[in-house]
Amino acid sequence: QSVLTQPPSASGTPGQRVTISCSGSSSNIESNTVNWYQHLPGTAPKLLIYRNNQRPSGVPDRFSGSRSGTSASLAISGLQSEDEADYYCASWDDSLNNWVFGGGTKLTVL
Amino acid sequence: EVQLVESGGGLVQPGRSLRLSCIGSGFTFGDYAMSWVRQAPGKGLKWVGFIRSEPYGGTTEYAASVKGRFTISRDDSKSIAYLQMSSLKTEDTAVYYCVTGPYGMDVWGQGTTVTVSS
């Protein structure tokens, strides 16, 4: 059971916009910033979004993040086949004194 | 280029110990906390623990599932972080990643596989 809750799967067709939600609580998302990661099997996870909505250099602006209260979301516009991957949210939890992850969302590009 | 390289994984029997290493390059290693994150087969990412940088006390925090069994340490002079794992259980089988960066967990190593099995 993950502290942060994500839908297990999401899907879209090329060119579409999809969003992935991440639900937490007052001790994590509401109090601390959220990171989003893209993970392809057999590779190292890649930071997509940090501090809720900031993109590291090299990450396309098709990826965007937002946070409101105890929830956060990742939006991917202009969906491409190469976006098919697992996506994870993460945040620091003040009660646990731990980083916590969502359970991951498997994105399928149809 | 900022890089993290893990080593030390392998097959180990339940109850035994194993030490993982993580060597950093391309950045000032001592400036950042070093985390360990694992992924069990078919499962999601799980944070294992971290060690703060020396300016922040060099203290450690651990996930409840490993507290008392795992110990994280660092040698900034060698740009190495360690994950000492003891009393290993079959459920510790996973790919272990070391992670660091100015935003907490930005840069990830490629991971090293630990298999706990008799």
Coordinates of N, CA, C and O in Angstrom, one line a residue, chain B residues 15-111:
Chain B
G15 N 19.1 -14.0 5.8 CA 19.8 -13.8 7.1 C 21.2 -13.3 6.9 O 21.8 -12.9 8.0
R16 N 21.7 -13.3 5.7 CA 23.1 -12.9 5.5 C 23.2 -11.4 5.3 O 22.1 -10.7 5.3
S17 N 24.4 -10.9 5.1 CA 24.6 -9.4 4.9 C 25.2 -9.1 3.5 O 25.8 -10.0 2.9
L18 N 25.0 -7.9 3.1 CA 25.6 -7.5 1.8 C 25.8 -5.9 1.8 O 25.0 -5.2 2.5
R19 N 26.8 -5.4 1.2 CA 27.1 -4.0 1.2 C 27.1 -3.5 -0.2 O 27.8 -4.0 -1.1
L20 N 26.2 -2.5 -0.5 CA 26.2 -1.9 -1.8 C 27.0 -0.6 -1.7 O 27.0 0.1 -0.7
S21 N 27.6 -0.2 -2.9 CA 28.3 1.0 -3.0 C 27.8 1.9 -4.1 O 27.2 1.3 -5.1
C22 N 27.9 3.2 -4.0 CA 27.5 4.1 -5.0 C 28.6 5.2 -5.2 O 28.8 5.9 -4.2
I23 N 29.2 5.2 -6.3 CA 30.2 6.2 -6.6 C 29.7 7.3 -7.4 O 29.0 7.1 -8.5
G24 N 29.9 8.6 -7.0 CA 29.4 9.7 -7.7 C 30.5 10.4 -8.4 O 31.7 10.4 -8.0
S25 N 30.2 11.1 -9.6 CA 31.2 11.9 -10.3 C 30.4 13.0 -11.0 O 29.2 12.9 -11.3
G26 N 31.2 14.0 -11.4 CA 30.6 15.1 -12.1 C 29.9 16.2 -11.3 O 29.3 17.1 -11.8
F27 N 30.0 16.0 -9.9 CA 29.4 17.0 -9.1 C 30.1 17.0 -7.7 O 30.9 16.1 -7.4
T28 N 29.8 18.0 -6.9 CA 30.4 18.0 -5.5 C 29.6 17.1 -4.6 O 28.5 17.4 -4.1
F29 N 30.1 15.9 -4.5 CA 29.4 14.8 -3.8 C 28.9 15.2 -2.4 O 27.7 14.9 -2.0
G30 N 29.7 15.9 -1.7 CA 29.4 16.2 -0.3 C 28.3 17.2 -0.1 O 27.9 17.5 1.0
D31 N 27.9 17.9 -1.2 CA 26.9 18.9 -1.1 C 25.5 18.4 -0.9 O 24.6 19.1 -0.5
Y32 N 25.2 17.1 -1.3 CA 23.9 16.6 -1.4 C 23.6 15.4 -0.5 O 24.5 14.5 -0.3
A33 N 22.4 15.2 -0.1 CA 21.9 14.0 0.5 C 22.0 12.8 -0.5 O 21.9 13.1 -1.7
M34 N 22.2 11.6 0.0 CA 22.2 10.4 -0.8 C 21.1 9.5 -0.4 O 21.1 9.1 0.8
S35 N 20.3 9.2 -1.3 CA 19.2 8.3 -1.0 C 19.4 6.9 -1.7 O 20.2 6.8 -2.7
W36 N 18.7 5.9 -1.2 CA 18.6 4.6 -1.8 C 17.1 4.3 -2.0 O 16.3 4.5 -1.1
V37 N 16.8 3.8 -3.2 CA 15.5 3.5 -3.6 C 15.5 2.1 -4.2 O 16.5 1.8 -4.9
R38 N 14.5 1.3 -4.0 CA 14.5 -0.1 -4.6 C 13.2 -0.3 -5.3 O 12.2 0.3 -5.1
Q39 N 13.3 -1.3 -6.2 CA 12.2 -1.8 -6.9 C 12.2 -3.3 -7.0 O 13.1 -3.9 -7.6
A40 N 11.3 -3.9 -6.2 CA 11.1 -5.3 -6.2 C 10.5 -5.8 -7.6 O 9.9 -5.0 -8.3
P41 N 10.7 -7.0 -8.0 CA 10.2 -7.5 -9.2 C 8.7 -7.3 -9.4 O 8.0 -7.7 -8.5
G42 N 8.3 -6.6 -10.4 CA 6.9 -6.4 -10.7 C 6.2 -5.4 -9.8 O 5.0 -5.2 -9.9
K43 N 7.0 -4.7 -9.0 CA 6.5 -3.7 -8.0 C 6.9 -2.3 -8.4 O 7.7 -2.1 -9.3
G44 N 6.5 -1.4 -7.6 CA 6.8 0.0 -7.8 C 8.1 0.4 -7.1 O 8.7 -0.4 -6.4
L45 N 8.4 1.7 -7.2 CA 9.6 2.3 -6.5 C 9.3 2.5 -5.0 O 8.2 2.9 -4.7
K46 N 10.3 2.1 -4.2 CA 10.1 2.3 -2.7 C 11.4 2.9 -2.2 O 12.5 2.4 -2.5
W47 N 11.2 4.0 -1.5 CA 12.4 4.6 -0.8 C 12.9 3.8 0.3 O 12.1 3.3 1.1
V48 N 14.2 3.6 0.4 CA 14.8 2.8 1.4 C 15.3 3.6 2.6 O 15.1 3.3 3.8
G49 N 16.0 4.7 2.2 CA 16.5 5.6 3.2 C 17.5 6.6 2.6 O 17.7 6.6 1.4
F50 N 18.0 7.5 3.5 CA 19.0 8.5 3.0 C 19.9 8.9 4.1 O 19.6 8.7 5.3
I51 N 21.0 9.6 3.6 CA 21.9 10.2 4.6 C 22.0 11.7 4.1 O 22.3 12.0 3.0
R52 N 21.8 12.6 5.1 CA 22.0 14.0 4.8 C 23.4 14.3 4.5 O 24.3 13.6 4.9
S53 N 23.6 15.5 3.9 CA 25.0 15.9 3.7 C 25.6 16.4 5.1 O 24.8 16.7 6.0
E54 N 26.9 16.5 5.2 CA 27.5 16.9 6.4 C 27.0 18.2 7.0 O 26.8 18.4 8.2
P55 N 26.9 19.2 6.1 CA 26.4 20.5 6.6 C 25.0 20.4 7.3 O 24.6 21.3 8.1
Y56 N 24.3 19.4 7.0 CA 23.0 19.1 7.6 C 23.1 18.0 8.6 O 22.0 17.4 9.0
G57 N 24.3 17.7 9.1 CA 24.4 16.8 10.2 C 24.8 15.4 9.8 O 25.2 14.6 10.6
G58 N 24.7 15.1 8.5 CA 25.1 13.7 8.1 C 24.2 12.6 8.7 O 24.6 11.5 8.8
T59 N 23.0 13.0 9.1 CA 22.1 12.0 9.8 C 21.3 11.2 8.8 O 21.3 11.6 7.6
T60 N 20.8 10.1 9.3 CA 20.1 9.2 8.4 C 18.6 9.0 8.8 O 18.2 9.3 9.9
E61 N 17.8 8.6 7.8 CA 16.4 8.3 7.9 C 16.2 7.0 7.2 O 16.8 6.8 6.1
Y62 N 15.3 6.1 7.6 CA 15.1 4.9 7.0 C 13.6 4.6 6.9 O 12.8 5.0 7.7
A63 N 13.2 3.8 5.9 CA 11.8 3.3 5.8 C 11.6 2.3 6.9 O 12.6 1.6 7.3
A64 N 10.4 2.2 7.4 CA 10.1 1.3 8.5 C 10.5 -0.2 8.2 O 10.9 -0.9 9.1
S65 N 10.4 -0.6 6.9 CA 10.6 -1.9 6.5 C 12.1 -2.4 6.6 O 12.4 -3.6 6.7
V66 N 13.0 -1.4 6.7 CA 14.4 -1.7 6.8 C 15.1 -1.2 8.0 O 16.3 -1.5 8.3
K67 N 14.4 -0.4 8.8 CA 15.0 0.2 10.0 C 15.5 -0.8 10.9 O 14.8 -1.8 11.2
G68 N 16.8 -0.6 11.4 CA 17.4 -1.6 12.3 C 18.1 -2.7 11.6 O 18.9 -3.4 12.2
R69 N 17.9 -2.8 10.2 CA 18.6 -3.9 9.5 C 19.6 -3.2 8.5 O 20.6 -3.8 8.1
F70 N 19.2 -2.1 7.9 CA 20.0 -1.4 6.9 C 20.7 -0.2 7.5 O 20.1 0.5 8.3
T71 N 21.9 0.1 7.0 CA 22.6 1.3 7.5 C 23.3 2.0 6.3 O 23.9 1.4 5.5
I72 N 23.0 3.3 6.2 CA 23.6 4.1 5.1 C 24.7 4.9 5.7 O 24.6 5.5 6.8
S73 N 25.8 5.0 5.0 CA 26.9 5.8 5.4 C 27.5 6.4 4.1 O 27.1 6.1 3.0
R74 N 28.5 7.4 4.3 CA 29.1 8.1 3.2 C 30.5 8.4 3.5 O 30.9 8.6 4.7
D75 N 31.3 8.4 2.4 CA 32.7 8.9 2.5 C 32.9 10.0 1.5 O 33.1 9.6 0.3
D76 N 32.7 11.2 1.9 CA 32.7 12.3 0.9 C 34.1 12.4 0.3 O 34.2 12.9 -0.9
S77 N 35.2 12.1 1.0 CA 36.5 12.2 0.4 C 36.7 11.3 -0.8 O 37.5 11.5 -1.7
K78 N 35.9 10.2 -0.9 CA 36.0 9.2 -2.0 C 34.7 9.3 -2.9 O 34.6 8.6 -3.8
S79 N 33.8 10.2 -2.5 CA 32.5 10.4 -3.3 C 31.8 9.0 -3.4 O 31.3 8.6 -4.4
I80 N 31.7 8.4 -2.2 CA 31.0 7.1 -2.2 C 30.0 7.1 -1.1 O 30.2 7.6 0.0
A81 N 28.8 6.5 -1.4 CA 27.8 6.2 -0.4 C 27.6 4.7 -0.3 O 27.8 4.0 -1.3
Y82 N 27.3 4.2 0.9 CA 27.2 2.8 1.1 C 25.8 2.4 1.7 O 25.2 3.2 2.4
L83 N 25.3 1.3 1.3 CA 24.1 0.7 1.9 C 24.5 -0.7 2.5 O 24.7 -1.6 1.7
Q84 N 24.6 -0.7 3.8 CA 24.9 -2.0 4.5 C 23.6 -2.7 4.8 O 22.8 -2.1 5.6
M85 N 23.4 -3.8 4.3 CA 22.2 -4.6 4.5 C 22.5 -5.8 5.3 O 23.3 -6.6 4.9
S86 N 21.8 -6.0 6.4 CA 22.0 -7.2 7.2 C 20.6 -7.9 7.5 O 19.6 -7.3 7.2
S87 N 20.7 -9.1 8.0 CA 19.5 -9.9 8.2 C 18.5 -9.8 7.0 O 17.3 -9.6 7.2
L88 N 19.1 -10.1 5.9 CA 18.3 -9.9 4.6 C 17.2 -10.9 4.6 O 17.3 -12.1 5.0
K89 N 16.1 -10.5 4.0 CA 14.9 -11.3 3.8 C 14.6 -11.5 2.3 O 15.1 -10.7 1.5
T90 N 13.8 -12.5 2.0 CA 13.5 -12.7 0.6 C 12.8 -11.5 0.0 O 13.0 -11.2 -1.2
E91 N 12.1 -10.8 0.8 CA 11.3 -9.6 0.3 C 12.3 -8.4 0.1 O 11.8 -7.3 -0.4
D92 N 13.5 -8.5 0.4 CA 14.5 -7.5 0.1 C 15.0 -7.6 -1.4 O 15.8 -6.8 -1.8
T93 N 14.6 -8.7 -2.0 CA 15.0 -8.9 -3.4 C 14.5 -7.7 -4.3 O 13.3 -7.4 -4.3
A94 N 15.4 -7.0 -5.0 CA 15.0 -5.8 -5.7 C 16.2 -5.3 -6.5 O 17.4 -5.7 -6.3
V95 N 16.0 -4.4 -7.4 CA 17.0 -3.5 -7.9 C 17.1 -2.3 -7.0 O 16.1 -1.7 -6.7
Y96 N 18.4 -2.0 -6.6 CA 18.6 -0.9 -5.7 C 19.3 0.2 -6.5 O 20.3 0.0 -7.2
Y97 N 18.7 1.4 -6.3 CA 19.2 2.6 -7.0 C 19.7 3.6 -5.9 O 19.1 3.7 -4.9
C98 N 20.9 4.2 -6.2 CA 21.2 5.4 -5.4 C 20.8 6.6 -6.2 O 20.8 6.6 -7.4
V99 N 20.4 7.6 -5.4 CA 19.8 8.8 -6.0 C 20.3 10.0 -5.2 O 20.4 10.0 -4.0
T100 N 20.5 11.1 -5.9 CA 20.9 12.4 -5.3 C 20.5 13.6 -6.1 O 19.8 13.4 -7.1
G101 N 20.8 14.7 -5.6 CA 20.5 15.9 -6.4 C 20.0 17.1 -5.6 O 19.6 16.9 -4.4
P102 N 20.1 18.3 -6.1 CA 19.7 19.5 -5.4 C 18.2 19.5 -5.0 O 17.8 20.2 -4.1
Y103 N 17.4 18.7 -5.8 CA 15.9 18.7 -5.5 C 15.5 17.4 -4.8 O 14.4 17.0 -4.7
G104 N 16.5 16.8 -4.1 CA 16.3 15.6 -3.3 C 16.6 14.4 -4.1 O 17.4 13.6 -3.6
M105 N 15.9 14.1 -5.1 CA 16.1 12.9 -5.9 C 16.0 13.1 -7.4 O 15.0 12.8 -8.0
D106 N 17.1 13.8 -7.9 CA 17.1 14.1 -9.3 C 17.8 13.1 -10.2 O 17.3 12.8 -11.2
V107 N 19.0 12.8 -9.7 CA 19.9 11.9 -10.5 C 19.9 10.5 -10.0 O 20.1 10.3 -8.8
W108 N 19.7 9.6 -10.8 CA 19.7 8.2 -10.4 C 20.8 7.4 -11.1 O 21.2 7.6 -12.2
G109 N 21.3 6.4 -10.3 CA 22.2 5.4 -10.9 C 21.4 4.4 -11.7 O 20.2 4.4 -11.8
Q110 N 22.2 3.5 -12.4 CA 21.6 2.5 -13.2 C 21.0 1.3 -12.4 O 20.2 0.5 -12.9
G111 N 21.4 1.2 -11.1 CA 20.9 0.2 -10.2 C 21.8 -1.0 -10.2 O 22.5 -1.3 -11.1

